[in-house]
Amino acid sequence: MLDFSEMNRILAIREEDFQADVEPGLVYQDLNEKLKHTGLFFPPDPGARATLGGMIANNASGTRTIYYGSTKDYVLKLSVALANGEIIEMGTRASKTSSGYDLIRLFVGSEGTLGVVVGATVRLAGLPAEYSAAIANFPSIAKAGRAVFEIIRGGLNPAALELLGPECVELMNREASLELDILPTIFMEFHGSTTSQLAEILQMAEDICGEQGCRSFQPGLGRAERDRIFQARHDLGEMIVRNHPDEHIKVMDTAVPISAYSEVIDAIDQEIDGTNLKTYYISHAGNGNIHLNILCQKGDRKLWGQIEEIVDRLVGKTLELGGTATGEHGIGLGKRKYMVDEHGSSLQWMRQIKSVFDPNGILNPGKIFPS
């Protein structure tokens, strides 16, 4: 285990270049706090107090990925310690380059299996001039999922589009003192240059939601209310764990093309309906990423096995639809069994790349590749 807690400095901020040089132990919220006075920010927002090094290793994303992209879109340069102790530099501070292989894209998302990030130059973005947010409630997750598709197809370009099941809303109400209707709910956010532009977009979003049977639409949330709701959304995973100390939690992280999103929702309904399973439906819906949380009493091995089978079938369905077993959490150990089905013969080339950088297999051993 490597401890980067003391390598947590911001080495430089170059406001005119929209760049910052950082160490891997720096927490991204601390970077954004430092940037507040500059009018800039680092957009990826995975929720928990993630470090930049961890975000790079996992290509972390979050609620705003649909608009701003994931961590890989913000890494310009890397300093990486290889297995043999050599430190290499890759990338450039230029905003674009066509020079040589893109090693940065190889290392971002490699889960520490190719090298250890010891420094990075990251791209920053300008804070939007105007924000607007809205809440929409629906009679079913399926109806909400269809609204998600239509919002994207309509070109509304949301900055965030989160879909939560009623069990999540109820928990957030209790834990964060919110007063939301306990129904399948979409939280949406839009960024723009003028309030009139955002008002027009919100009206279009309301019309789309109404066509999909929306029960209520609350537009124009103020900044404070928006922040409370999205903070509760970020804290939701911790809320679930805290409220179920005697249960194991199986978390799915599948992602599909947005055209297949409704089909995955249907598949989940078919698997869960008629069971007594306690679930929490959480989704970065705008990019088809679903975190289905399924609970199991600790010690109930039979039920845990049944849950594993359900998840295996849902992952299989996801792959059939052109999706992935992991949209943002990474492979680690638990999802290695899906690698062959997802990547086929290209997996052997990944193994060869691993052997070039880490011939003795000392970097994060056992991760990513099935035995």
Coordinates of C-alpha atoms in Angstrom, one line a residue:
M1 CA 0.0 0.0 0.0
L2 CA 1.2 3.5 -0.9
D3 CA 0.4 6.5 1.2
F4 CA 0.3 9.8 -0.7
S5 CA -1.4 11.8 2.1
E6 CA 1.7 14.0 2.5
M7 CA 2.1 14.6 -1.3
N8 CA -0.9 16.9 -1.3
R9 CA 0.4 20.2 -2.6
I10 CA -0.8 22.5 -5.4
L11 CA 2.5 23.3 -7.0
A12 CA 1.3 25.9 -9.4
I13 CA -1.8 27.6 -10.8
R14 CA -1.5 29.2 -14.2
E15 CA -4.8 31.1 -14.5
E16 CA -4.2 32.4 -18.0
D17 CA -3.5 28.9 -19.3
F18 CA -6.3 27.3 -17.3
Q19 CA -3.9 24.8 -15.7
A20 CA -2.6 23.6 -12.4
D21 CA 0.3 21.4 -11.3
V22 CA -0.7 19.1 -8.5
E23 CA 0.6 16.2 -6.4
P24 CA -1.4 12.9 -6.3
G25 CA -2.5 13.2 -2.7
L26 CA -4.4 16.4 -3.2
V27 CA -8.1 16.1 -2.7
Y28 CA -10.0 17.6 -5.7
Q29 CA -12.4 19.6 -3.4
D30 CA -9.3 21.3 -1.9
L31 CA -8.1 22.2 -5.3
N32 CA -11.5 23.7 -6.2
E33 CA -11.6 25.6 -2.9
K34 CA -8.2 27.2 -3.8
L35 CA -9.5 28.1 -7.3
K36 CA -12.6 29.8 -6.1
H37 CA -11.2 33.3 -6.4
T38 CA -9.9 32.7 -9.9
G39 CA -13.2 31.9 -11.6
L40 CA -11.8 28.5 -12.5
F41 CA -12.5 24.9 -11.4
F42 CA -11.6 21.3 -11.9
P43 CA -14.9 19.7 -13.2
P44 CA -14.7 16.0 -12.5
D45 CA -16.6 15.4 -9.2
P46 CA -16.8 11.8 -8.1
G47 CA -18.4 12.8 -4.8
A48 CA -16.3 11.3 -2.0
R49 CA -13.1 13.2 -1.0
A50 CA -11.2 11.7 -3.9
T51 CA -7.5 12.5 -4.5
L52 CA -6.2 13.6 -7.9
G53 CA -3.9 10.5 -8.0
G54 CA -6.8 8.2 -7.3
M55 CA -9.0 10.0 -9.9
I56 CA -6.3 9.6 -12.5
A57 CA -5.8 5.9 -11.7
N58 CA -9.5 5.3 -12.0
N59 CA -10.5 7.8 -14.7
A60 CA -13.1 9.1 -12.2
S61 CA -16.1 11.1 -13.3
G62 CA -19.3 12.1 -11.5
T63 CA -22.5 14.0 -11.8
R64 CA -21.2 16.5 -14.4
T65 CA -19.6 14.0 -16.7
I66 CA -22.3 14.4 -19.3
Y67 CA -21.3 18.0 -19.9
Y68 CA -17.7 18.3 -18.8
G69 CA -16.3 14.8 -19.4
S70 CA -14.2 12.6 -17.1
T71 CA -10.7 12.9 -15.6
K72 CA -9.0 11.7 -18.8
D73 CA -10.2 14.9 -20.5
Y74 CA -8.4 17.1 -18.0
V75 CA -4.9 15.5 -17.7
L76 CA -2.3 17.3 -19.8
K77 CA 1.0 15.9 -18.2
L78 CA 1.9 13.1 -15.9
S79 CA 5.0 12.2 -13.9
V80 CA 4.9 8.4 -13.3
A81 CA 7.2 6.2 -11.3
L82 CA 7.6 2.8 -13.0
A83 CA 8.1 -0.6 -11.5
N84 CA 11.9 -0.3 -11.9
G85 CA 12.1 3.0 -10.1
E86 CA 12.4 5.1 -13.2
I87 CA 10.3 8.3 -13.3
I88 CA 9.1 9.3 -16.7
E89 CA 7.3 12.4 -17.9
M90 CA 4.6 12.3 -20.5
G91 CA 2.3 14.8 -22.2
T92 CA 2.6 18.5 -22.9
R93 CA 1.1 21.8 -21.6
A94 CA -0.1 22.6 -25.1
S95 CA -3.9 22.3 -25.4
K96 CA -3.5 19.9 -28.4
T97 CA -0.8 17.7 -29.8
S98 CA -0.3 15.0 -32.5
S99 CA 3.2 14.0 -31.3
G100 CA 3.7 10.3 -30.7
Y101 CA 1.6 7.8 -28.8
D102 CA -0.8 9.2 -26.2
L103 CA 0.7 7.5 -23.1
I104 CA -1.4 9.6 -20.8
R105 CA -4.6 7.9 -22.1
L106 CA -2.9 4.6 -21.4
F107 CA -2.1 5.4 -17.8
V108 CA -5.3 7.2 -16.9
G109 CA -7.7 4.5 -15.8
S110 CA -5.0 1.8 -15.4
E111 CA -5.8 1.4 -11.7
G112 CA -2.1 1.7 -10.7
T113 CA -1.1 -1.5 -12.6
L114 CA 1.3 0.2 -15.0
G115 CA 2.9 2.9 -12.8
V116 CA 2.4 5.2 -9.9
V117 CA 1.4 8.8 -10.6
V118 CA 3.6 11.2 -8.6
G119 CA 2.6 14.5 -10.3
A120 CA 0.2 15.9 -12.8
T121 CA -0.7 19.0 -14.8
V122 CA -4.4 19.2 -15.1
R123 CA -6.7 21.3 -17.3
L124 CA -9.1 23.7 -15.6
A125 CA -12.4 25.1 -16.8
G126 CA -14.1 28.5 -16.3
L127 CA -17.0 28.6 -13.9
P128 CA -20.2 29.1 -15.8
A129 CA -21.8 32.5 -15.8
E130 CA -25.2 31.2 -14.8
Y131 CA -26.6 28.0 -13.3
S132 CA -30.1 26.7 -13.2
A133 CA -31.5 23.5 -11.8
A134 CA -34.8 21.6 -11.6
I135 CA -36.4 18.6 -10.1
A136 CA -38.8 16.3 -11.9
N137 CA -40.9 13.5 -10.4
F138 CA -42.3 10.5 -12.3
P139 CA -44.7 7.6 -11.7
S140 CA -42.0 5.1 -12.6
I141 CA -38.2 4.8 -13.2
A142 CA -39.1 3.7 -16.8
K143 CA -40.9 6.9 -17.5
A144 CA -38.1 9.0 -16.0
G145 CA -35.6 7.0 -18.1
R146 CA -37.5 7.9 -21.2
A147 CA -37.5 11.6 -20.3
V148 CA -33.7 11.4 -19.9
F149 CA -33.3 10.1 -23.4
E150 CA -35.6 12.8 -24.8
I151 CA -33.8 15.6 -22.9
I152 CA -30.5 14.5 -24.5
R153 CA -32.0 13.9 -27.9
G154 CA -33.6 17.4 -27.7
G155 CA -30.1 18.9 -27.5
L156 CA -30.7 20.6 -24.2
N157 CA -27.1 19.8 -23.2
P158 CA -27.5 19.4 -19.4
A159 CA -24.6 19.8 -17.1
A160 CA -26.0 17.1 -14.8
L161 CA -28.8 14.6 -15.2
E162 CA -29.2 12.3 -12.2
L163 CA -32.0 9.7 -11.8
L164 CA -32.8 8.3 -8.3
G165 CA -35.4 5.8 -7.2
P166 CA -37.9 6.7 -4.5
E167 CA -36.0 4.7 -1.8
C168 CA -33.0 7.0 -2.4
V169 CA -35.2 10.1 -2.2
E170 CA -36.7 8.9 1.1
L171 CA -33.3 8.3 2.5
M172 CA -32.0 11.7 1.4
N173 CA -35.1 13.4 2.9
R174 CA -34.4 11.7 6.3
E175 CA -30.6 12.2 6.3
A176 CA -30.3 15.6 4.8
S177 CA -33.6 17.2 6.0
L178 CA -34.9 17.6 2.5
E179 CA -38.6 17.6 1.6
L180 CA -38.7 16.0 -1.8
D181 CA -41.7 14.0 -3.1
I182 CA -40.9 10.3 -2.7
L183 CA -41.1 9.3 -6.3
P184 CA -38.6 8.4 -9.0
T185 CA -36.8 11.7 -9.5
I186 CA -34.6 13.4 -12.0
F187 CA -32.2 16.1 -10.7
M188 CA -31.1 18.2 -13.7
E189 CA -28.7 21.2 -14.0
F190 CA -27.9 23.5 -16.8
H191 CA -25.1 26.0 -17.3
G192 CA -25.2 28.9 -19.6
S193 CA -24.3 32.5 -20.3
T194 CA -27.6 34.3 -19.5
T195 CA -30.7 33.6 -17.3
S196 CA -33.0 34.0 -20.3
Q197 CA -31.1 31.3 -22.1
L198 CA -31.5 29.0 -19.1
A199 CA -35.2 29.8 -18.7
E200 CA -35.8 28.8 -22.3
I201 CA -34.0 25.5 -21.7
L202 CA -35.9 24.8 -18.5
Q203 CA -39.2 25.3 -20.3
M204 CA -38.1 22.8 -23.0
A205 CA -37.1 20.3 -20.3
E206 CA -40.5 20.8 -18.5
D207 CA -42.3 20.1 -21.8
I208 CA -40.3 17.0 -22.4
C209 CA -40.9 15.7 -18.9
G210 CA -44.6 16.4 -19.2
E211 CA -44.8 14.3 -22.3
Q212 CA -43.4 11.4 -20.3
G213 CA -46.0 11.7 -17.5
C214 CA -44.1 13.9 -15.1
R215 CA -46.0 14.3 -11.8
S216 CA -44.4 17.6 -10.9
F217 CA -41.6 19.8 -12.2
Q218 CA -39.9 22.3 -10.0
P219 CA -37.7 24.7 -12.1
G220 CA -35.3 27.5 -11.1
L221 CA -33.9 26.1 -7.9
G222 CA -31.7 28.7 -6.2
R223 CA -28.0 28.1 -5.7
A224 CA -28.4 27.2 -2.0
E225 CA -31.1 24.7 -2.6
R226 CA -29.3 23.2 -5.6
D227 CA -26.2 22.8 -3.5
R228 CA -28.1 21.1 -0.7
I229 CA -29.7 18.6 -3.0
F230 CA -26.5 17.8 -5.0
Q231 CA -24.5 17.5 -1.8
A232 CA -27.1 14.9 -0.5
R233 CA -26.8 13.1 -3.9
H234 CA -23.0 13.0 -3.5
D235 CA -23.4 11.7 0.1
L236 CA -26.0 9.0 -0.9
G237 CA -23.5 6.1 -1.0
E238 CA -22.3 6.9 2.5
M239 CA -25.9 7.2 3.7
I240 CA -26.8 3.8 2.4
V241 CA -23.8 2.2 4.2
R242 CA -24.5 4.0 7.4
N243 CA -28.2 3.0 7.5
H244 CA -27.5 -0.7 6.8
P245 CA -24.6 -1.7 9.1
D246 CA -25.8 -5.4 9.2
E247 CA -26.0 -5.8 5.4
H248 CA -23.5 -6.3 2.6
I249 CA -24.1 -4.1 -0.4
K250 CA -23.6 -5.2 -4.0
V251 CA -23.0 -2.2 -6.2
M252 CA -23.4 -2.4 -10.0
D253 CA -21.6 0.2 -12.2
T254 CA -22.8 -0.7 -15.7
A255 CA -23.1 1.9 -18.4
V256 CA -24.8 1.7 -21.8
P257 CA -25.3 3.8 -24.9
I258 CA -28.1 6.2 -24.0
S259 CA -30.4 4.6 -26.6
A260 CA -30.3 1.4 -24.6
Y261 CA -30.9 3.0 -21.2
S262 CA -34.6 2.2 -21.1
E263 CA -33.9 -1.4 -22.0
V264 CA -31.5 -1.8 -19.1
I265 CA -34.1 -0.3 -16.7
D266 CA -36.6 -2.9 -18.0
A267 CA -34.1 -5.7 -17.4
I268 CA -33.5 -4.5 -13.9
D269 CA -37.3 -4.5 -13.2
Q270 CA -37.6 -8.0 -14.5
E271 CA -34.8 -9.2 -12.2
I272 CA -35.9 -7.4 -9.1
D273 CA -39.7 -7.4 -9.3
G274 CA -41.2 -10.3 -7.4
T275 CA -38.2 -10.7 -5.1
N276 CA -37.9 -9.3 -1.5
L277 CA -34.6 -7.7 -2.3
K278 CA -33.9 -4.2 -0.9
T279 CA -32.4 -2.1 -3.6
Y280 CA -31.4 1.5 -4.2
Y281 CA -31.5 2.8 -7.8
I282 CA -28.9 5.5 -8.5
S283 CA -27.9 6.7 -11.9
H284 CA -25.8 9.2 -13.7
A285 CA -28.6 8.9 -16.3
G286 CA -27.2 11.4 -18.8
N287 CA -24.4 9.0 -19.8
G288 CA -26.3 5.7 -19.2
N289 CA -24.4 4.9 -16.0
I290 CA -26.4 2.8 -13.4
H291 CA -25.5 2.1 -9.8
L292 CA -28.0 -0.5 -8.6
N293 CA -27.3 -1.2 -5.0
I294 CA -28.6 -4.5 -3.8
L295 CA -28.6 -5.4 0.0
C296 CA -28.0 -8.7 1.6
Q297 CA -28.0 -9.7 5.3
K298 CA -24.5 -10.4 6.4
G299 CA -23.9 -14.2 6.7
D300 CA -26.6 -15.1 4.2
R301 CA -24.4 -16.8 1.6
K302 CA -27.2 -18.3 -0.3
L303 CA -28.9 -15.0 -0.9
W304 CA -25.5 -13.4 -1.7
G305 CA -25.0 -16.0 -4.4
Q306 CA -28.4 -15.3 -5.9
I307 CA -27.6 -11.6 -6.0
E308 CA -24.3 -12.3 -7.7
E309 CA -26.2 -14.3 -10.4
I310 CA -28.7 -11.4 -10.9
V311 CA -25.8 -8.9 -11.3
D312 CA -24.0 -11.3 -13.7
R313 CA -27.1 -11.5 -15.9
L314 CA -27.6 -7.7 -15.8
V315 CA -23.9 -7.2 -16.8
G316 CA -24.3 -9.7 -19.6
K317 CA -27.4 -7.8 -20.8
T318 CA -25.4 -4.6 -20.6
L319 CA -22.5 -6.0 -22.7
E320 CA -25.0 -7.3 -25.3
L321 CA -26.3 -3.7 -25.7
G322 CA -22.8 -2.4 -26.4
G323 CA -22.1 -1.2 -22.8
T324 CA -19.5 -1.8 -20.2
A325 CA -19.3 -3.7 -16.8
T326 CA -17.9 -0.6 -15.2
G327 CA -18.7 3.0 -16.1
E328 CA -16.5 4.7 -13.5
H329 CA -15.7 2.5 -10.5
G330 CA -13.0 0.4 -12.2
I331 CA -12.4 -3.3 -12.5
G332 CA -10.3 -4.0 -9.4
L333 CA -10.9 -7.6 -8.3
G334 CA -14.6 -8.0 -8.3
K335 CA -15.2 -7.3 -12.0
R336 CA -12.3 -9.2 -13.5
K337 CA -14.6 -12.1 -14.5
Y338 CA -16.3 -9.8 -17.1
M339 CA -13.1 -8.7 -18.9
V340 CA -13.0 -11.5 -21.4
D341 CA -16.7 -11.0 -22.4
E342 CA -16.2 -7.3 -22.7
H343 CA -12.8 -7.1 -24.4
G344 CA -12.4 -10.4 -26.2
S345 CA -9.0 -10.9 -27.8
S346 CA -7.9 -7.4 -27.1
L347 CA -7.4 -8.5 -23.4
Q348 CA -4.3 -10.4 -24.4
W349 CA -2.8 -7.1 -25.7
M350 CA -3.6 -5.4 -22.4
R351 CA -1.7 -8.2 -20.6
Q352 CA 1.3 -7.6 -22.9
I353 CA 1.3 -3.9 -22.2
K354 CA 1.2 -4.7 -18.5
S355 CA 4.2 -7.0 -18.9
V356 CA 6.2 -4.3 -20.6
F357 CA 5.8 -1.8 -17.8
D358 CA 5.6 -4.2 -14.9
P359 CA 7.3 -7.5 -15.9
N360 CA 7.4 -8.8 -12.3
G361 CA 3.8 -7.9 -11.6
I362 CA 4.5 -5.9 -8.5
L363 CA 2.2 -2.9 -9.2
N364 CA -1.3 -3.5 -7.8
P365 CA -1.1 -7.2 -8.3
G366 CA -4.2 -9.2 -9.2
K367 CA -6.2 -6.2 -10.4
I368 CA -8.0 -6.0 -13.8
F369 CA -6.9 -9.3 -15.3
P370 CA -8.8 -12.6 -14.6
S371 CA -6.7 -15.4 -13.2

